Short mmCIF file of C-alpha atoms in Angstrom, two decimals:
data_model
loop_
_atom_site.label_atom_id
_atom_site.label_comp_id
_atom_site.label_asym_id
_atom_site.label_seq_id
_atom_site.Cartn_x
_atom_site.Cartn_y
_atom_site.Cartn_z
CA MET A 976 12.70 24.90 -41.76
CA THR A 977 9.27 25.57 -40.24
CA THR A 978 9.02 25.06 -36.50
CA ILE A 979 5.82 25.10 -34.47
CA PRO A 980 5.92 27.92 -31.86
CA VAL A 981 5.55 27.10 -28.16
CA LEU A 982 3.47 29.30 -25.85
CA ASP A 983 4.10 28.94 -22.12
CA LEU A 984 1.14 29.92 -19.94
CA GLN A 985 3.00 29.83 -16.63
CA PRO A 986 4.09 33.52 -16.60
CA LEU A 987 0.47 34.52 -17.25
CA LYS A 988 -0.74 32.31 -14.41
CA ASP A 989 1.91 33.80 -12.13
CA GLY A 990 0.81 37.34 -12.95
CA VAL A 991 4.15 38.34 -14.50
CA PRO A 992 3.86 41.91 -15.88
CA GLY A 993 3.62 41.93 -19.67
CA ALA A 994 2.96 38.19 -19.89
CA LEU A 995 -0.36 38.59 -21.71
CA GLU A 996 1.09 41.00 -24.25
CA LYS A 997 4.05 38.68 -24.88
CA LEU A 998 1.75 35.70 -25.41
CA GLY A 999 -0.45 37.77 -27.72
CA ALA A 1000 2.54 38.61 -29.91
CA GLU A 1001 3.63 34.97 -29.94
CA LEU A 1002 0.15 33.80 -30.90
CA ARG A 1003 -0.09 36.41 -33.66
CA HIS A 1004 3.20 35.13 -35.07
CA ALA A 1005 1.98 31.52 -34.82
CA PHE A 1006 -1.23 32.20 -36.72
CA THR A 1007 0.28 34.41 -39.41
CA GLU A 1008 3.26 32.14 -40.11
CA VAL A 1009 2.35 28.54 -39.19
CA GLY A 1010 -1.28 28.09 -38.12
CA PHE A 1011 -0.38 25.80 -35.20
CA TYR A 1012 1.23 26.27 -31.82
CA PHE A 1013 2.06 24.21 -28.75
CA VAL A 1014 0.90 25.30 -25.32
CA ARG A 1015 2.77 24.39 -22.13
CA ASN A 1016 1.67 24.63 -18.50
CA HIS A 1017 -1.90 24.36 -19.74
CA GLY A 1018 -3.25 22.91 -16.50
CA ILE A 1019 -4.79 19.68 -17.84
CA PRO A 1020 -3.39 16.70 -15.90
CA GLU A 1021 -1.58 14.08 -17.95
CA GLU A 1022 -3.54 11.42 -16.07
CA LEU A 1023 -6.81 12.83 -17.41
CA LEU A 1024 -5.48 12.86 -20.98
CA ASP A 1025 -4.24 9.27 -20.63
CA ALA A 1026 -7.62 8.22 -19.26
CA THR A 1027 -9.40 9.88 -22.19
CA PHE A 1028 -7.22 8.06 -24.71
CA ALA A 1029 -7.99 4.84 -22.86
CA GLU A 1030 -11.72 5.56 -23.10
CA ALA A 1031 -11.39 6.13 -26.85
CA GLU A 1032 -9.74 2.74 -27.18
CA ARG A 1033 -12.37 1.14 -24.95
CA PHE A 1034 -15.24 2.59 -26.97
CA HIS A 1035 -13.83 1.56 -30.34
CA GLY A 1036 -12.93 -1.89 -29.01
CA GLN A 1037 -16.63 -2.72 -28.70
CA PRO A 1038 -18.43 -4.87 -31.27
CA LEU A 1039 -19.79 -2.87 -34.20
CA GLU A 1040 -23.36 -3.57 -33.12
CA ALA A 1041 -22.74 -1.87 -29.77
CA LYS A 1042 -21.22 1.18 -31.43
CA LEU A 1043 -24.06 1.44 -33.91
CA SER A 1044 -26.52 1.59 -31.02
CA VAL A 1045 -25.40 5.23 -30.66
CA LYS A 1046 -25.12 5.96 -34.39
CA ILE A 1047 -24.45 9.56 -35.34
CA ASN A 1048 -27.50 11.78 -35.79
CA GLU A 1049 -28.45 15.16 -37.24
CA HIS A 1050 -26.77 16.91 -34.30
CA ASN A 1051 -23.45 15.29 -35.23
CA MET A 1052 -23.49 13.41 -31.93
CA GLY A 1053 -22.75 9.71 -31.70
CA TYR A 1054 -20.81 7.09 -33.62
CA MET A 1055 -19.65 7.54 -37.23
CA PRO A 1056 -18.65 4.20 -38.78
CA MET A 1057 -15.44 3.54 -40.65
CA ARG A 1058 -15.21 5.55 -43.89
CA GLY A 1059 -18.28 7.57 -42.90
CA ALA A 1060 -16.86 10.86 -44.22
CA THR A 1061 -15.01 11.97 -47.32
CA THR A 1062 -12.77 15.00 -47.59
CA ARG A 1063 -12.24 17.17 -50.62
CA VAL A 1064 -8.65 18.19 -50.09
CA ASN A 1065 -9.01 21.87 -49.20
CA ALA A 1066 -6.66 23.95 -51.35
CA VAL A 1067 -4.37 20.94 -51.70
CA GLY A 1068 -5.65 18.55 -54.37
CA ASP A 1069 -8.44 16.31 -55.56
CA VAL A 1070 -11.08 14.29 -53.77
CA ALA A 1071 -9.61 11.48 -51.68
CA LEU A 1072 -11.11 8.11 -50.82
CA PRO A 1073 -13.44 7.99 -47.79
CA ASN A 1074 -11.39 8.57 -44.63
CA ALA A 1075 -9.99 5.41 -43.05
CA ASN A 1076 -11.16 6.15 -39.53
CA GLU A 1077 -14.15 5.74 -37.25
CA ALA A 1078 -15.15 8.30 -34.63
CA VAL A 1079 -17.61 9.11 -31.88
CA PHE A 1080 -18.68 12.68 -31.10
CA PHE A 1081 -19.82 14.31 -27.86
CA LYS A 1082 -20.95 17.88 -27.20
CA ARG A 1083 -22.07 19.81 -24.13
CA GLU A 1084 -24.26 17.70 -21.86
CA LEU A 1085 -27.79 19.08 -22.10
CA THR A 1086 -31.07 17.89 -20.61
CA LEU A 1087 -34.51 17.26 -22.08
CA ASP A 1088 -35.86 20.45 -20.54
CA HIS A 1089 -33.12 22.68 -21.96
CA PRO A 1090 -34.75 25.38 -24.18
CA ASP A 1091 -32.54 24.55 -27.16
CA VAL A 1092 -33.33 20.84 -26.89
CA LYS A 1093 -37.05 21.53 -26.59
CA ALA A 1094 -36.82 23.84 -29.62
CA GLY A 1095 -35.08 21.11 -31.64
CA LEU A 1096 -32.12 23.31 -32.56
CA ARG A 1097 -29.56 21.49 -34.64
CA PHE A 1098 -26.29 20.64 -32.86
CA ARG A 1099 -28.03 21.22 -29.50
CA GLY A 1100 -29.29 17.70 -28.84
CA LEU A 1101 -28.60 15.07 -26.20
CA ASN A 1102 -25.36 13.14 -26.06
CA GLN A 1103 -25.67 9.45 -26.88
CA TRP A 1104 -23.87 7.45 -24.20
CA PRO A 1105 -22.90 3.82 -24.79
CA ALA A 1106 -24.26 1.16 -22.48
CA GLY A 1107 -21.92 -1.34 -20.90
CA LEU A 1108 -18.96 1.01 -20.37
CA PRO A 1109 -18.98 1.89 -16.66
CA GLY A 1110 -17.41 5.27 -15.89
CA PHE A 1111 -17.20 6.27 -19.57
CA ARG A 1112 -19.64 9.19 -19.38
CA GLU A 1113 -18.04 10.65 -16.25
CA ARG A 1114 -14.52 10.53 -17.71
CA ILE A 1115 -15.59 12.08 -21.01
CA LEU A 1116 -17.44 14.91 -19.28
CA ALA A 1117 -14.36 15.55 -17.11
CA ALA A 1118 -12.19 15.76 -20.22
CA CYS A 1119 -14.63 18.16 -21.91
CA ALA A 1120 -14.67 20.40 -18.85
CA ALA A 1121 -10.87 20.51 -18.75
CA PHE A 1122 -10.52 21.31 -22.45
CA GLU A 1123 -13.25 23.95 -22.23
CA GLY A 1124 -11.50 25.57 -19.30
CA LEU A 1125 -8.25 25.77 -21.24
CA GLY A 1126 -10.05 27.25 -24.25
CA MET A 1127 -11.65 29.93 -22.11
CA SER A 1128 -8.31 30.79 -20.51
CA LEU A 1129 -6.74 31.34 -23.94
CA LEU A 1130 -9.38 33.79 -25.19
CA PRO A 1131 -7.63 36.91 -23.75
CA VAL A 1132 -4.47 35.88 -25.63
CA TYR A 1133 -6.41 35.72 -28.90
CA ALA A 1134 -7.99 39.10 -28.19
CA VAL A 1135 -4.65 40.80 -27.51
CA ALA A 1136 -3.14 39.13 -30.60
CA LEU A 1137 -5.83 40.90 -32.64
CA GLY A 1138 -5.27 44.27 -30.97
CA LYS A 1139 -8.44 44.04 -28.88
CA PRO A 1140 -9.05 44.38 -25.13
CA ALA A 1141 -8.40 41.18 -23.20
CA ASP A 1142 -12.12 40.62 -22.54
CA PHE A 1143 -13.18 41.14 -26.16
CA PHE A 1144 -14.27 37.53 -26.78
CA ALA A 1145 -16.04 37.03 -23.44
CA PRO A 1146 -19.57 37.93 -24.67
CA PHE A 1147 -19.22 35.55 -27.62
CA PHE A 1148 -18.20 32.58 -25.49
CA ASN A 1149 -20.99 32.56 -22.94
CA ASP A 1150 -22.02 28.88 -23.03
CA PRO A 1151 -19.62 28.07 -25.90
CA MET A 1152 -20.13 25.26 -28.38
CA PHE A 1153 -17.67 22.41 -28.37
CA THR A 1154 -17.21 18.92 -29.74
CA LEU A 1155 -14.95 16.14 -28.49
CA ARG A 1156 -14.13 13.74 -31.33
CA MET A 1157 -12.69 10.37 -30.30
CA SER A 1158 -11.17 8.79 -33.40
CA HIS A 1159 -9.69 5.40 -34.23
CA TYR A 1160 -7.25 5.04 -37.11
CA PRO A 1161 -6.52 1.41 -37.98
CA GLN A 1162 -3.18 0.54 -39.51
CA GLN A 1163 -3.15 1.43 -43.22
CA GLU A 1164 -1.58 -1.17 -45.44
CA PRO A 1165 1.61 -0.21 -47.34
CA THR A 1166 -0.22 -1.21 -50.52
CA ALA A 1167 -3.11 1.20 -49.87
CA PRO A 1168 -3.85 3.70 -52.67
CA GLU A 1169 -2.04 7.03 -52.53
CA ASN A 1170 -5.34 8.87 -52.10
CA GLU A 1171 -6.33 6.88 -49.00
CA PHE A 1172 -5.77 8.71 -45.73
CA GLY A 1173 -6.73 8.28 -42.10
CA ILE A 1174 -8.04 11.81 -42.63
CA ALA A 1175 -7.25 13.46 -45.95
CA PRO A 1176 -5.64 16.91 -46.02
CA HIS A 1177 -8.19 19.37 -44.68
CA VAL A 1178 -8.66 22.44 -42.52
CA ASP A 1179 -10.78 22.30 -39.37
CA THR A 1180 -14.03 24.20 -38.98
CA SER A 1181 -13.33 25.49 -35.50
CA PHE A 1182 -12.31 28.70 -33.82
CA MET A 1183 -9.87 26.61 -31.80
CA THR A 1184 -8.85 22.95 -31.95
CA ILE A 1185 -7.00 21.54 -28.93
CA LEU A 1186 -5.22 18.26 -29.57
CA ALA A 1187 -3.58 16.04 -26.99
CA GLN A 1188 -0.49 14.80 -28.79
CA ASN A 1189 -0.46 11.17 -29.75
CA LYS A 1190 2.28 8.73 -28.89
CA ILE A 1191 1.55 7.02 -32.22
CA PRO A 1192 2.77 9.21 -35.12
CA GLY A 1193 0.72 10.03 -38.17
CA LEU A 1194 -0.26 13.72 -38.02
CA SER A 1195 1.43 16.11 -40.42
CA LEU A 1196 0.73 19.69 -41.46
CA ARG A 1197 1.38 21.70 -44.59
CA THR A 1198 3.63 24.72 -44.24
CA THR A 1199 2.97 28.01 -46.00
CA GLU A 1200 5.73 26.96 -48.42
CA GLY A 1201 3.69 23.91 -49.38
CA ASP A 1202 5.83 21.28 -47.63
CA TRP A 1203 4.41 18.59 -45.35
CA ILE A 1204 6.07 18.25 -41.93
CA ASP A 1205 5.37 15.70 -39.22
CA ALA A 1206 3.98 17.19 -36.03
CA PRO A 1207 6.30 16.48 -33.10
CA ALA A 1208 4.95 15.44 -29.71
CA PRO A 1209 6.85 17.36 -27.00
CA GLU A 1210 6.14 16.00 -23.55
CA GLY A 1211 3.64 17.97 -21.50
CA ALA A 1212 2.43 20.14 -24.40
CA LEU A 1213 -0.86 20.32 -26.27
CA LEU A 1214 -1.12 21.21 -29.95
CA VAL A 1215 -3.55 24.00 -30.89
CA ASN A 1216 -4.69 25.20 -34.29
CA GLY A 1217 -7.42 27.33 -35.80
CA GLY A 1218 -9.96 26.47 -38.45
CA GLN A 1219 -12.27 28.10 -40.95
CA LEU A 1220 -14.28 30.00 -38.36
CA LEU A 1221 -11.14 31.57 -36.86
CA ARG A 1222 -9.89 32.49 -40.32
CA ARG A 1223 -13.25 33.99 -41.30
CA TRP A 1224 -13.69 35.82 -37.99
CA THR A 1225 -10.23 37.38 -38.29
CA ASP A 1226 -10.94 38.51 -41.85
CA ASN A 1227 -8.41 35.97 -43.16
CA ARG A 1228 -5.61 37.44 -41.05
CA PHE A 1229 -5.10 34.16 -39.15
CA LEU A 1230 -4.29 30.93 -40.91
CA ALA A 1231 -6.32 27.74 -41.07
CA THR A 1232 -3.56 25.29 -41.93
CA PRO A 1233 -4.20 22.04 -43.85
CA HIS A 1234 -3.24 18.88 -42.01
CA ARG A 1235 -3.71 15.13 -42.49
CA VAL A 1236 -3.31 11.76 -40.82
CA ILE A 1237 -1.66 8.71 -42.37
CA ASN A 1238 -1.28 5.73 -40.04
CA ARG A 1239 1.41 3.39 -41.27
CA SER A 1240 2.87 2.94 -37.80
CA GLY A 1241 1.91 -0.74 -37.58
CA LYS A 1242 -0.24 0.09 -34.54
CA GLU A 1243 -3.80 1.18 -33.83
CA ARG A 1244 -3.94 4.96 -33.45
CA TYR A 1245 -6.44 6.98 -31.39
CA ALA A 1246 -6.99 10.74 -31.28
CA ILE A 1247 -9.10 13.04 -29.08
CA PRO A 1248 -9.31 16.50 -30.73
CA PHE A 1249 -11.49 19.07 -28.96
CA PHE A 1250 -13.17 21.65 -31.20
CA PHE A 1251 -14.00 24.89 -29.35
CA ASP A 1252 -16.36 27.53 -30.75
CA ALA A 1253 -18.44 30.55 -29.83
CA ASN A 1254 -21.96 30.52 -28.45
CA TYR A 1255 -24.57 28.96 -30.72
CA HIS A 1256 -26.33 32.30 -31.27
CA ALA A 1257 -23.24 34.56 -31.40
CA VAL A 1258 -22.92 36.59 -34.60
CA MET A 1259 -19.33 36.54 -35.80
CA ALA A 1260 -18.61 39.63 -37.87
CA PRO A 1261 -15.08 39.78 -39.34
CA ILE A 1262 -12.57 41.51 -37.06
CA THR A 1263 -10.72 43.84 -39.40
CA GLU A 1264 -7.60 45.83 -38.62
CA ASP A 1265 -9.21 49.19 -39.32
CA GLY A 1266 -12.80 48.45 -38.31
CA THR A 1267 -14.14 48.47 -41.87
CA PRO A 1268 -16.48 45.70 -43.12
CA GLY A 1269 -14.77 42.39 -43.73
CA ARG A 1270 -14.43 40.19 -46.77
CA MET A 1271 -17.27 37.90 -45.70
CA PRO A 1272 -20.65 38.66 -44.11
CA PRO A 1273 -21.29 37.89 -40.42
CA ILE A 1274 -22.26 34.31 -39.64
CA THR A 1275 -23.39 32.13 -36.74
CA TYR A 1276 -22.09 28.73 -35.70
CA ALA A 1277 -25.34 27.06 -36.71
CA ASP A 1278 -25.42 28.59 -40.18
CA PHE A 1279 -21.82 27.68 -40.91
CA MET A 1280 -21.95 24.14 -39.53
CA THR A 1281 -25.22 23.18 -41.21
CA GLY A 1282 -23.76 23.73 -44.66
CA TYR A 1283 -20.44 22.19 -43.71
CA GLN A 1284 -21.97 18.99 -42.34
CA LYS A 1285 -24.03 18.43 -45.47
CA SER A 1286 -20.89 18.79 -47.57
CA ASN A 1287 -18.68 16.38 -45.65
CA PHE A 1288 -20.50 13.76 -43.60
CA HIS A 1289 -22.35 11.01 -45.43
CA HIS A 1290 -25.06 10.84 -42.76
CA ALA A 1291 -25.79 14.57 -43.13
CA ALA A 1292 -26.12 14.75 -46.90
CA GLU A 1293 -29.60 15.65 -48.08
CA LYS A 1294 -29.54 13.08 -50.88
CA PRO A 1295 -27.15 10.38 -52.14
CA LYS A 1296 -24.35 11.52 -54.37
CA SER A 1297 -23.89 10.06 -57.82
CA ASP A 1298 -20.23 9.38 -57.05
CA GLU A 1299 -20.85 6.84 -54.25
CA GLY A 1300 -21.08 9.38 -51.48
CA VAL A 1301 -17.97 11.43 -52.12
CA GLU A 1302 -18.50 14.78 -50.44
CA LEU A 1303 -17.15 18.26 -50.93
CA GLN A 1304 -14.83 19.56 -48.20
CA GLY A 1305 -12.51 18.61 -45.38
CA VAL A 1306 -13.68 17.36 -42.01
#
């Protein structure tokens, strides 16, 4: 039976000799066998995670009109209404119904005078903050800072897992890209069609996805044997996985594992995944074992995400689809 590996960061924090090398080997095993791992002693306070879940519930508890006042834009920042994205089941099956969730997206907090904002670069816009939710912005920015800090602290482990010096990824993650997605999954009726999901089976786009485990079940992942297993929620641990950019950057050596959400818990479910990526301008050439050219050409975050957004999010499509908005890939 497949089990999700657990990486404990405490020995690394304590400076235990060989701790980084041990973690690198554990991460390499996780990404060549499972595609997910848990991380313990990660340093993010449980109180901050609880507060972020509470803010997700508070945001989605607003009237629809209030949420639409910050409707998602070309930067993929803001509110995406219920069933606003459709996933083609990546390497798993056919097109599913539009996803039965709503979400709001936040990225790094930039200002009007930031060069990327002034240049109008896609995915480098201004966050859209809801009115009438005192303290919301401050709590979300605190959560983003904590998740970003954890992501940065894990980069040496990824480097060692790939046989590289511990500081290999540092130049690529100067001012890294990230997205906090705050999702709401209403209860799905037992009579719902089989191809309706909270989020249909998909693989993430990211280099690293950090997920605070939910007290409401619903997340499951597909093993390399093709079986679906429910993701457990061990206390004090965060769940981490890689997406298409990690797989591409590692020349397909590391897995991007399909996963899905089905909420038949009888309760409202909220999720706060944090997607962590390299610098906007960083060129990601495949990291091969022997240094030869990789399977795919180098790519930047912007190039990859522009095509991906058009394929998956209804608001980002260049023109309406003939099949009522059904898109092409996972989200």
